[in-house]
């Protein structure tokens, strides 16, 4: 595929000066429009060494308001990478709404660089599997971002092996630039032909309509610059037009019909959940047995915590459940016996403005524990299909999509070697009433109970349906 | 000093169980009070290896709401440390208002660990100087945080060399824990006596009323735990009481007198600034000369950018000036010739909520460029003594204090080897009026001009005074 590309393309004399200024003006304006439409944009620069990434990126950002973009140098990151699932650092870098993230190299380096060899073999089920997983991970990552309204533009800057050699040699021959070419660069040059199939594979496998590749013929820098400017402008224009047309379709719809009710109707009896109804809520344990077992298990857990650290396995413990079911108490008994240097409790409440400006899974990715550590989530990403569903903070389309998104995220964690435990804590309505009342009557506990807790209680049946559907759809092997 | 400490202190049997629960309850309540008073709290754990930091930290955090604190493991950080001024990573970790940062080791490791030896000798003017600078840096850091309302609690966990040996040996003898003791630990044990003077020095030199040290006799873990709980509770109580008494003093004052005017009075003629009046605003350059020189200088700058990178010097370029003076245009011409992988433009506008929850210098520290990179600040920390002063966002006490704080920060950057350039761009009122009008009349420029710009213009004399005082007080050698 790459070999068939006509690399002789170039601009006529004077053409660049005639085209560039108006293209740049237009791009600056589009950036402002994308900002007011709250669109996050990702622009990736992949390509051969010496293809001119630096210069071309610089030309692209000239017309942009620096308050609205950020350049991420991916090849410089990575000292810590092997302590996290492969896509974690890239989730961290996703731009907030209305901003542009420009990637100098990207997650595709996972597929071409030495990364595969550097991964701890203890975690990888063989390189082949890992590579297959990486494709799935990347497709899932880009797909989830696109679904959330991110615009993804991917460039591959293409030059021939001969041209690359010429450019590397020119850099080496100049005393001012020779430091920029090291033995590694020459080694990669030697590997040019062997790398072609790897590049073709990732371009073909990840060229999706929501995240298409544009191959840029980069022998003539002016031609490349114009192609990049045109592509970015065109992609933003098309994206904004799509948003507009979706809006007007929705307006037409809502003009014709009644608006769909924000709060779901009360469930019919046949829809009533059965999982919770069939639980034996009277299970109990004697005080003395509890204390004895607690002590034994805590001792064991202390050891296991250190073992996780030695084996560099990350662990995620997720707590969900009805209000006042005792999540806090469980977490306390868990952490009592753990080394505070090895775990972190990550409380989840309503997202703040910065979190809202990102994909809803972003804050859980950024909090993912380093290999060897334990992340204890007090409420979790399941909020999307629980509180956000019931309260209408997520649209029906959004929360229905979330089951698959959550399963994909958890699968990536497990593939990396993480241990994931998810707990649902259940009490019945009578017990909750008693606990709420006790909290109100106990001065030291009053801060734990708010009007919102009572309000949520009124929606018990809706929460029960949501929780049951969640358990059914996300209790994977 | 350390030798005189009575390490035989311990609790009587049963005393711990009698004291701990109520102390812990009290601490939980104090955390909630400190949260509503918006106090940031830093709790440092320094001390000998095997002194029991992990266990004691865990006991401290048991009563705390996990949403309100974060544990920072400093000995794990540091791979990247040498690419930044020594205190930068710790600025990044400062807790926001109402939260607690718990430090497992802290900036004091700079003074005792191998850090000094690891620093690139090209940047350090000899170890001795560096050590002296570090003391100044730490005193400035803690002082600035305390001034801003942070409560700082510092513990040194003390055990004897004999006790340390016993504990290390116990850990080594147990197959489950022997991995926790490596050759480095034994080496540090051998160095125990040689380390004492270093520890005594930093305790004596940094034991300030706003950030006092508490030495914890840590042979008896129960005794140590009670001492820590008592100290933390006492410090929070005293801090909250101070805030209360300041409040009531201020209320008494404002009841007696008229409230002091928020906006400063119009300056008297004798106060009128002279720096700006004496500038020759007619300086100009011919178009052809401009383009020729620009091209030459940009070529030079491209080379210098790479040289900075090779020599791993960080560079900060700060732009301030009156509105429409042309900061954006200057930055554009600067960056046109720089490699986008080597610089970042850091725009400064009104702080967001997360930034407001920190010290006002925090966001400039966190954006500090990595060694070898260039950070271009479009408006800067000088906002404290310009817009925040004129608009009354900072109190008079706060902006007057800021000159020294800013000088301290810049000095730390320079000591680390940074190159700092600060530009003030000046135009006169007539020119500004013409540029504002042009912006309003040009469709592509309208977004650049807002009502606020016109409002700020009305305060021209006040801004001029503020800028002049800033130039006088912060133009250091």
Coordinates of C-alpha atoms in Angstrom, one line a residue, chain B residues 163-362:
Chain B
X163 CA 16.6 -0.5 67.7
X164 CA 16.9 0.0 63.9
X165 CA 19.3 -2.9 63.6
X166 CA 16.9 -5.1 65.6
X167 CA 14.0 -4.2 63.4
X168 CA 15.9 -4.6 60.1
X169 CA 17.1 -8.0 61.3
X170 CA 13.6 -9.1 62.3
X171 CA 12.4 -8.1 58.8
X172 CA 15.3 -10.0 57.1
X173 CA 14.8 -13.1 59.2
X174 CA 11.1 -13.5 58.2
X175 CA 10.8 -15.0 54.7
X176 CA 7.6 -13.0 54.1
X177 CA 9.3 -9.7 54.8
X178 CA 13.0 -10.2 53.9
X179 CA 12.5 -8.6 50.4
X180 CA 11.8 -5.3 52.2
X181 CA 15.4 -5.0 53.4
X182 CA 18.0 -4.6 50.7
X183 CA 21.7 -3.7 50.7
X184 CA 20.8 0.0 50.5
X185 CA 18.9 -0.2 53.8
X186 CA 21.9 -1.8 55.5
X187 CA 24.2 0.8 54.0
X188 CA 22.0 3.6 55.4
X189 CA 22.0 1.7 58.7
X190 CA 25.8 1.8 58.7
X191 CA 25.6 5.5 58.0
X192 CA 23.3 6.2 61.0
X193 CA 25.8 8.0 63.1
X194 CA 27.1 10.1 60.1
X195 CA 23.5 11.0 59.3
X196 CA 22.7 12.4 62.7
X197 CA 24.3 15.8 62.2
X198 CA 22.5 16.2 58.8
X199 CA 19.2 15.5 60.5
X200 CA 19.9 17.8 63.4
X201 CA 20.9 20.5 61.1
X202 CA 17.7 20.4 59.1
X203 CA 15.5 20.1 62.2
X204 CA 17.2 23.1 63.8
X205 CA 17.3 25.3 60.7
X206 CA 13.7 24.6 59.7
X207 CA 11.9 24.5 63.0
X208 CA 9.7 27.6 62.6
X209 CA 6.6 28.6 64.5
X210 CA 4.7 28.3 61.3
X211 CA 6.1 24.9 60.5
X212 CA 7.4 23.3 63.7
X213 CA 9.1 19.9 64.0
X214 CA 7.7 17.2 66.4
X215 CA 10.2 14.5 67.3
X216 CA 8.4 11.3 67.9
X217 CA 10.0 8.7 70.2
X218 CA 9.1 5.6 68.1
X219 CA 10.4 2.7 70.1
X220 CA 6.9 2.1 71.5
X221 CA 4.5 2.2 68.5
X222 CA 1.5 2.9 70.8
X223 CA 3.2 5.8 72.4
X224 CA 4.2 7.2 69.0
X225 CA 0.7 6.8 67.7
X226 CA -0.9 8.7 70.6
X227 CA 1.7 11.4 70.3
X228 CA 1.0 11.9 66.6
X229 CA -2.8 11.9 67.0
X230 CA -2.5 14.4 69.9
X231 CA -0.1 16.7 68.0
X232 CA -2.2 16.7 64.8
X233 CA -5.4 17.4 66.7
X234 CA -3.8 20.1 68.8
X235 CA -2.3 21.8 65.7
X236 CA -5.6 21.8 63.9
X237 CA -7.5 23.1 66.9
X238 CA -5.0 25.9 67.4
X239 CA -5.0 26.8 63.8
X240 CA -8.8 27.0 63.7
X241 CA -8.8 29.1 66.9
X242 CA -6.4 31.5 65.3
X243 CA -8.6 31.9 62.2
X244 CA -11.6 32.5 64.5
X245 CA -9.8 35.2 66.5
X246 CA -8.5 36.9 63.4
X247 CA -12.1 37.0 62.1
X248 CA -13.5 38.5 65.2
X249 CA -10.7 41.1 65.4
X250 CA -11.5 42.1 61.9
X251 CA -15.2 42.3 62.7
X252 CA -14.5 44.5 65.7
X253 CA -12.3 46.7 63.5
X254 CA -14.9 47.0 60.8
X255 CA -17.6 47.7 63.4
X256 CA -15.6 50.7 64.7
X257 CA -14.4 52.2 61.5
X258 CA -15.7 52.5 58.0
X259 CA -14.7 49.6 55.8
X260 CA -11.6 50.4 53.9
X261 CA -12.4 51.3 50.3
X262 CA -12.0 48.3 48.0
X263 CA -10.8 50.3 45.0
X264 CA -7.8 52.4 45.7
X265 CA -8.1 56.2 45.4
X266 CA -7.0 57.9 42.2
X267 CA -3.3 58.6 42.5
X268 CA -2.1 62.0 43.5
X269 CA 0.1 63.8 40.9
X270 CA 3.2 63.4 43.0
X271 CA 2.6 59.6 42.9
X272 CA 2.4 59.6 39.1
X273 CA 4.7 57.0 37.5
X274 CA 7.7 58.2 35.7
X275 CA 9.1 55.2 34.0
X276 CA 6.5 55.0 31.4
X277 CA 6.4 58.8 30.9
X278 CA 10.0 58.8 30.1
X279 CA 9.9 56.2 27.4
X280 CA 10.3 57.2 23.8
X281 CA 7.2 55.7 22.3
X282 CA 8.1 56.8 18.8
X283 CA 10.9 54.2 18.3
X284 CA 10.4 52.5 15.0
X285 CA 12.0 50.3 12.4
X286 CA 11.7 50.3 8.7
X287 CA 9.7 47.4 7.1
X288 CA 12.5 46.1 5.0
X289 CA 14.9 46.2 7.9
X290 CA 12.3 44.5 10.1
X291 CA 11.9 41.6 7.8
X292 CA 15.6 41.1 7.2
X293 CA 16.4 41.2 10.9
X294 CA 13.4 39.1 11.8
X295 CA 14.6 36.3 9.5
X296 CA 18.2 36.4 10.7
X297 CA 17.1 36.4 14.4
X298 CA 14.6 33.6 13.9
X299 CA 17.3 31.5 12.2
X300 CA 19.5 32.1 15.2
X301 CA 16.8 31.3 17.6
X302 CA 16.1 28.0 16.0
X303 CA 19.7 27.0 16.7
X304 CA 19.5 28.4 20.2
X305 CA 16.4 26.3 20.9
X306 CA 18.2 23.1 20.0
X307 CA 21.3 24.2 22.0
X308 CA 19.1 24.7 25.1
X309 CA 17.8 21.2 24.6
X310 CA 21.3 19.7 24.3
X311 CA 22.5 21.5 27.4
X312 CA 19.4 20.7 29.3
X313 CA 18.8 24.3 30.4
X314 CA 15.1 25.3 31.0
X315 CA 14.1 28.7 29.8
X316 CA 11.2 30.9 30.9
X317 CA 10.0 33.8 28.8
X318 CA 7.4 36.0 30.5
X319 CA 5.2 38.4 28.7
X320 CA 3.3 41.2 30.4
X321 CA 2.0 44.5 29.2
X322 CA -1.0 46.6 28.6
X323 CA -3.9 45.1 26.6
X324 CA -3.4 45.2 22.8
X325 CA 0.3 45.9 23.2
X326 CA 1.0 43.0 20.9
X327 CA 2.0 40.1 23.2
X328 CA 0.2 37.6 20.9
X329 CA 2.1 38.8 17.9
X330 CA 5.5 38.6 19.6
X331 CA 4.8 35.1 20.9
X332 CA 3.8 34.0 17.4
X333 CA 7.0 35.3 15.9
X334 CA 9.0 33.6 18.6
X335 CA 7.4 30.3 18.2
X336 CA 7.4 30.3 14.4
X337 CA 11.0 29.3 14.5
X338 CA 11.0 27.0 17.5
X339 CA 10.5 23.2 17.4
X340 CA 7.0 22.6 18.8
X341 CA 8.3 19.6 20.8
X342 CA 10.6 22.0 22.7
X343 CA 8.3 24.8 23.9
X344 CA 4.9 25.4 25.4
X345 CA 2.9 28.6 25.5
X346 CA 1.2 28.9 28.8
X347 CA -1.7 31.3 28.7
X348 CA -2.8 32.8 32.0
X349 CA -6.3 34.0 32.5
X350 CA -8.5 34.2 35.5
X351 CA -7.8 31.2 37.7
X352 CA -10.3 28.3 37.6
X353 CA -11.8 26.7 40.7
X354 CA -9.0 24.2 41.1
X355 CA -6.3 26.8 40.7
X356 CA -8.1 29.1 43.2
X357 CA -8.0 26.2 45.7
X358 CA -4.2 26.4 45.7
X359 CA -1.5 29.0 46.4
X360 CA -1.6 31.6 43.6
X361 CA 2.0 30.6 42.5
X362 CA 1.0 26.9 42.3

